[in-house]
Short mmCIF file of C-alpha atoms and ligand atoms in Angstrom, two decimals:
data_model
loop_
_atom_site.label_atom_id
_atom_site.label_comp_id
_atom_site.label_asym_id
_atom_site.label_seq_id
_atom_site.Cartn_x
_atom_site.Cartn_y
_atom_site.Cartn_z
CA MET A 1 -27.96 -7.88 -36.16
CA LEU A 2 -24.63 -9.49 -36.95
CA ASP A 3 -24.53 -13.12 -38.67
CA TRP A 4 -22.95 -15.70 -36.62
CA PRO A 5 -19.49 -15.82 -38.61
CA SER A 6 -19.44 -12.11 -38.19
CA ARG A 7 -20.11 -11.90 -34.47
CA ALA A 8 -17.18 -15.14 -34.62
CA ARG A 9 -14.79 -12.64 -36.56
CA ARG A 10 -15.23 -9.90 -33.97
CA LEU A 11 -14.80 -12.20 -31.13
CA VAL A 12 -11.69 -13.36 -32.31
CA THR A 13 -10.31 -9.84 -33.09
CA HIS A 14 -11.01 -8.80 -29.42
CA THR A 15 -9.39 -11.77 -28.10
CA ASP A 16 -6.48 -11.24 -30.42
CA GLN A 17 -6.32 -7.90 -28.69
CA VAL A 18 -6.60 -9.17 -25.04
CA SER A 19 -2.79 -9.16 -23.60
CA ALA A 20 -1.51 -10.27 -20.38
CA PRO A 21 -1.62 -8.03 -17.52
CA PRO A 22 1.69 -5.91 -17.48
CA ASP A 23 5.23 -7.46 -15.48
CA LEU A 24 4.98 -6.46 -12.09
CA PRO A 25 8.04 -4.36 -11.78
CA ALA A 26 11.62 -6.05 -11.35
CA LEU A 27 11.71 -3.67 -7.86
CA VAL A 28 8.67 -5.82 -6.50
CA VAL A 29 9.50 -9.14 -8.19
CA ARG A 30 13.09 -9.09 -5.89
CA ALA A 31 11.05 -8.17 -2.98
CA LEU A 32 8.61 -11.04 -3.46
CA ARG A 33 11.26 -13.29 -4.04
CA MET A 34 12.90 -12.22 -0.36
CA SER A 35 9.30 -12.88 1.10
CA LEU A 36 9.33 -16.41 -0.41
CA HIS A 37 12.47 -17.41 0.20
CA ARG A 38 12.36 -16.27 4.35
CA GLY A 39 8.61 -17.67 4.76
CA TYR A 40 7.28 -14.30 5.10
CA VAL A 41 3.73 -14.25 4.49
CA GLN A 42 2.49 -10.53 5.61
CA ALA A 43 3.64 -8.63 2.22
CA SER A 44 1.41 -6.14 0.49
CA ARG A 45 -0.68 -7.87 -2.32
CA THR A 46 -0.59 -6.66 -5.74
CA GLU A 47 -3.89 -5.74 -5.96
CA THR A 48 -2.88 -2.99 -3.34
CA GLY A 49 0.70 -2.92 -4.75
CA HIS A 50 -0.73 -1.20 -7.90
CA LEU A 51 -2.56 1.35 -5.95
CA LEU A 52 0.50 2.11 -3.75
CA ALA A 53 2.37 2.70 -7.08
CA THR A 54 -0.88 4.60 -8.35
CA LEU A 55 -0.85 7.09 -5.44
CA ALA A 56 2.84 7.36 -5.18
CA ALA A 57 2.99 8.82 -8.84
CA THR A 58 1.21 11.37 -7.73
CA ARG A 59 3.26 12.52 -4.79
CA THR A 60 6.02 14.81 -4.09
CA GLY A 61 8.25 15.57 -0.95
CA THR A 62 8.91 12.16 0.87
CA ILE A 63 6.73 8.88 1.07
CA ALA A 64 7.17 6.82 4.44
CA GLU A 65 6.15 3.43 5.11
CA CYS A 66 5.76 2.09 8.92
CA GLY A 67 6.81 -1.40 8.98
CA THR A 68 9.08 -2.89 5.82
CA GLY A 69 8.63 -6.57 6.09
CA CYS A 70 10.33 -7.66 2.96
CA GLY A 71 10.30 -4.84 1.04
CA VAL A 72 7.33 -5.34 -0.92
CA GLY A 73 5.42 -2.02 -0.19
CA ALA A 74 8.55 0.08 -0.78
CA ALA A 75 9.17 -1.50 -3.97
CA TRP A 76 5.80 -0.63 -4.92
CA LEU A 77 6.16 2.99 -3.69
CA ARG A 78 9.18 3.41 -5.39
CA SER A 79 8.60 2.02 -8.91
CA GLY A 80 5.31 4.39 -9.03
CA ALA A 81 6.94 7.59 -7.04
CA PRO A 82 8.76 10.43 -9.38
CA LYS A 83 12.36 10.04 -9.26
CA THR A 84 12.35 13.06 -6.86
CA THR A 85 10.41 11.82 -4.45
CA ARG A 86 12.24 10.27 -1.48
CA VAL A 87 10.68 6.79 -0.47
CA ILE A 88 11.79 5.92 3.18
CA THR A 89 10.73 2.93 4.95
CA ALA A 90 11.40 1.49 8.90
CA GLU A 91 11.34 -2.02 10.19
CA LEU A 92 11.76 -3.03 13.98
CA ASP A 93 13.04 -6.53 13.17
CA PRO A 94 16.78 -5.96 12.52
CA GLU A 95 16.94 -9.23 10.40
CA LEU A 96 14.37 -8.19 7.82
CA ALA A 97 15.72 -4.31 8.12
CA HIS A 98 18.92 -5.32 7.18
CA GLY A 99 17.92 -7.59 4.48
CA VAL A 100 16.02 -5.15 2.69
CA MET A 101 18.72 -2.84 3.29
CA ASP A 102 21.41 -5.02 1.39
CA MET A 103 18.53 -5.63 -1.22
CA PHE A 104 17.65 -2.21 -2.01
CA ALA A 105 21.07 -0.96 -1.59
CA ASP A 106 21.40 0.59 -5.25
CA ASP A 107 17.76 1.36 -5.34
CA ASP A 108 16.91 4.72 -4.02
CA ILE A 109 15.21 3.52 -1.25
CA ASP A 110 16.33 4.38 2.36
CA VAL A 111 15.52 1.56 5.03
CA ILE A 112 16.18 2.50 8.64
CA HIS A 113 16.23 -0.13 11.30
CA ALA A 114 13.83 1.85 13.58
CA ASP A 115 10.59 1.90 15.65
CA TRP A 116 8.16 3.32 12.84
CA SER A 117 7.73 6.82 15.10
CA ASP A 118 11.61 7.11 13.97
CA LEU A 119 10.17 8.42 11.15
CA ALA A 120 8.58 11.51 12.42
CA GLU A 121 12.18 13.29 12.11
CA HIS A 122 12.48 12.73 8.49
CA GLY A 123 8.70 13.83 7.62
CA PRO A 124 6.60 15.66 7.42
CA PHE A 125 5.20 13.28 4.90
CA SER A 126 3.27 13.52 1.33
CA LEU A 127 2.08 10.01 1.79
CA VAL A 128 2.12 7.86 4.65
CA PHE A 129 1.62 3.94 4.44
CA LEU A 130 1.05 0.95 6.94
CA ASP A 131 -1.05 -2.03 7.60
CA ALA A 132 -4.35 -1.99 9.37
CA GLY A 133 -2.70 -4.01 12.43
CA SER A 134 0.04 -1.51 12.82
CA ALA A 135 -2.74 1.14 12.57
CA GLY A 136 -4.47 0.13 15.45
CA GLN A 137 -1.63 -0.71 17.80
CA PHE A 138 0.14 2.69 17.13
CA PRO A 139 -1.01 6.05 18.70
CA ARG A 140 -3.35 7.74 16.07
CA GLU A 141 -2.29 11.31 16.60
CA GLN A 142 1.19 10.28 15.93
CA ILE A 143 0.13 8.84 12.76
CA VAL A 144 -2.00 12.13 11.88
CA ASP A 145 0.94 13.95 12.68
CA LEU A 146 3.06 12.00 10.04
CA VAL A 147 1.77 13.74 7.35
CA ALA A 148 1.39 17.91 5.94
CA GLU A 149 -1.66 19.48 4.74
CA GLY A 150 -2.74 17.32 1.01
CA GLY A 151 -0.65 14.48 2.16
CA MET A 152 -2.58 11.05 2.47
CA ILE A 153 -2.49 7.92 4.87
CA VAL A 154 -2.72 4.61 3.33
CA LEU A 155 -4.14 1.99 5.62
CA ASP A 156 -4.15 -1.55 4.13
CA ASP A 157 -5.25 -4.82 5.07
CA PHE A 158 -8.84 -4.16 5.79
CA VAL A 159 -11.89 -6.83 5.28
CA PRO A 160 -14.24 -5.75 3.18
CA CYS A 161 -17.77 -4.71 4.65
CA PRO A 162 -20.82 -2.82 2.86
CA SER A 163 -22.38 -1.78 6.14
CA TRP A 164 -22.03 1.46 8.34
CA PRO A 165 -20.73 1.08 10.84
CA PRO A 166 -18.32 -1.25 9.28
CA LEU A 167 -18.01 -4.80 10.82
CA ALA A 168 -15.29 -6.97 11.35
CA GLY A 169 -15.35 -10.39 13.05
CA GLY A 170 -19.04 -9.56 14.04
CA ARG A 171 -17.88 -6.48 15.95
CA VAL A 172 -18.00 -2.54 14.92
CA ASP A 173 -14.72 -2.34 13.16
CA VAL A 174 -13.34 1.14 15.27
CA LEU A 175 -9.89 1.34 13.66
CA ARG A 176 -12.28 2.06 10.19
CA GLN A 177 -14.48 3.77 11.48
CA ASP A 178 -12.86 6.47 12.79
CA TRP A 179 -10.13 6.99 9.74
CA LEU A 180 -13.10 7.12 7.83
CA SER A 181 -14.73 9.36 10.23
CA ASP A 182 -12.26 11.96 10.75
CA GLU A 183 -13.09 15.16 10.01
CA ARG A 184 -9.47 16.03 8.93
CA PHE A 185 -9.42 14.20 6.08
CA THR A 186 -11.31 13.26 2.99
CA SER A 187 -11.48 9.48 2.73
CA VAL A 188 -12.45 6.32 1.16
CA ASP A 189 -12.59 2.50 1.68
CA VAL A 190 -11.46 1.01 -1.35
CA MET A 191 -12.20 -2.66 -2.37
CA VAL A 192 -8.80 -3.75 -4.47
CA ALA A 193 -9.56 -7.44 -4.31
CA GLU A 194 -12.98 -9.77 -3.37
CA ASP A 195 -11.30 -10.38 0.40
CA THR A 196 -9.34 -7.05 1.07
CA SER A 197 -9.60 -3.02 1.34
CA VAL A 198 -7.72 -0.20 1.67
CA ILE A 199 -8.26 3.25 3.48
CA ILE A 200 -6.91 6.39 1.61
CA ALA A 201 -7.17 9.22 3.87
CA VAL A 202 -6.51 12.45 2.53
CA ARG A 203 -5.50 15.34 5.13
CA ARG A 204 -7.90 18.38 4.23
C1 SAM B 301 2.10 -6.25 7.72
S1 SAM B 301 3.66 -5.97 7.81
C2 SAM B 301 4.50 -4.98 6.66
C3 SAM B 301 4.61 -5.47 5.02
C4 SAM B 301 4.72 -3.88 4.42
N1 SAM B 301 4.77 -2.90 4.30
C5 SAM B 301 4.85 -4.64 3.03
O1 SAM B 301 3.88 -3.90 2.45
O2 SAM B 301 5.25 -5.97 2.43
C6 SAM B 301 4.16 -5.72 9.57
C7 SAM B 301 5.80 -4.82 9.70
O3 SAM B 301 5.65 -4.19 10.60
C8 SAM B 301 6.59 -4.60 11.54
N2 SAM B 301 6.66 -3.52 12.74
C9 SAM B 301 6.13 -4.06 13.76
N3 SAM B 301 6.05 -3.20 14.73
C10 SAM B 301 6.69 -2.01 14.22
C11 SAM B 301 7.04 -0.68 14.66
N4 SAM B 301 7.18 -0.35 15.76
N5 SAM B 301 8.10 0.22 13.73
C12 SAM B 301 8.32 -0.88 12.76
N6 SAM B 301 8.18 -1.92 12.77
C13 SAM B 301 7.44 -2.80 12.71
C14 SAM B 301 6.88 -5.93 11.64
O4 SAM B 301 8.24 -6.69 11.88
C15 SAM B 301 6.44 -6.27 10.02
O5 SAM B 301 7.83 -6.93 9.58
#
């Protein structure tokens, strides 16, 4: 058992070793500034962003995002992906799409003003990222067809739930249930923060 001065010294030493979290990638900061400037509140969470960048780091070929928003998700994906991996993102709203196109003009992110389904002509993809709200509206099989074998689909904005079947708002969360029980995929629901989770589904 250490005496108090020794414990205090150890504590101080440990505290000295604690550093600030790493800075956000510059691309992400730019996209967040655009979100702030436009009052856009649907941007990906930073916790989700770190996960996106980490997953992107494992990807070759082309990564796609359905719904660019102000470019936050695309910025995280680009920040994590190898230089040779292409990142493409589609946004239906013309102002957002062209705003992000301008912002990323020199950044090796292909922004297209298009419906997400137009991404298919650039696929298949090694990773497809979209939010749960969009996934609930888009035909599921069309989303599945975007990824090749070994490719992953990443869906954010779920509300964490420990039960099975998963519940949201007092009802079965059918969207999450379907993605997690689709036998063509190996999948997991990752709670990235107390109030939000992300599904990662890898095509077998
Ligand atoms: C939750 S936000 C996306 C946030 C963004 N992925 C991020 O990481 O910050 C959803 C976006 O999808 C766009 N959207 C909705 N329907 C779409 C469609 N059919 N095709 C492409 N984009 C669409 C919306 O305009 C909105 O900007």
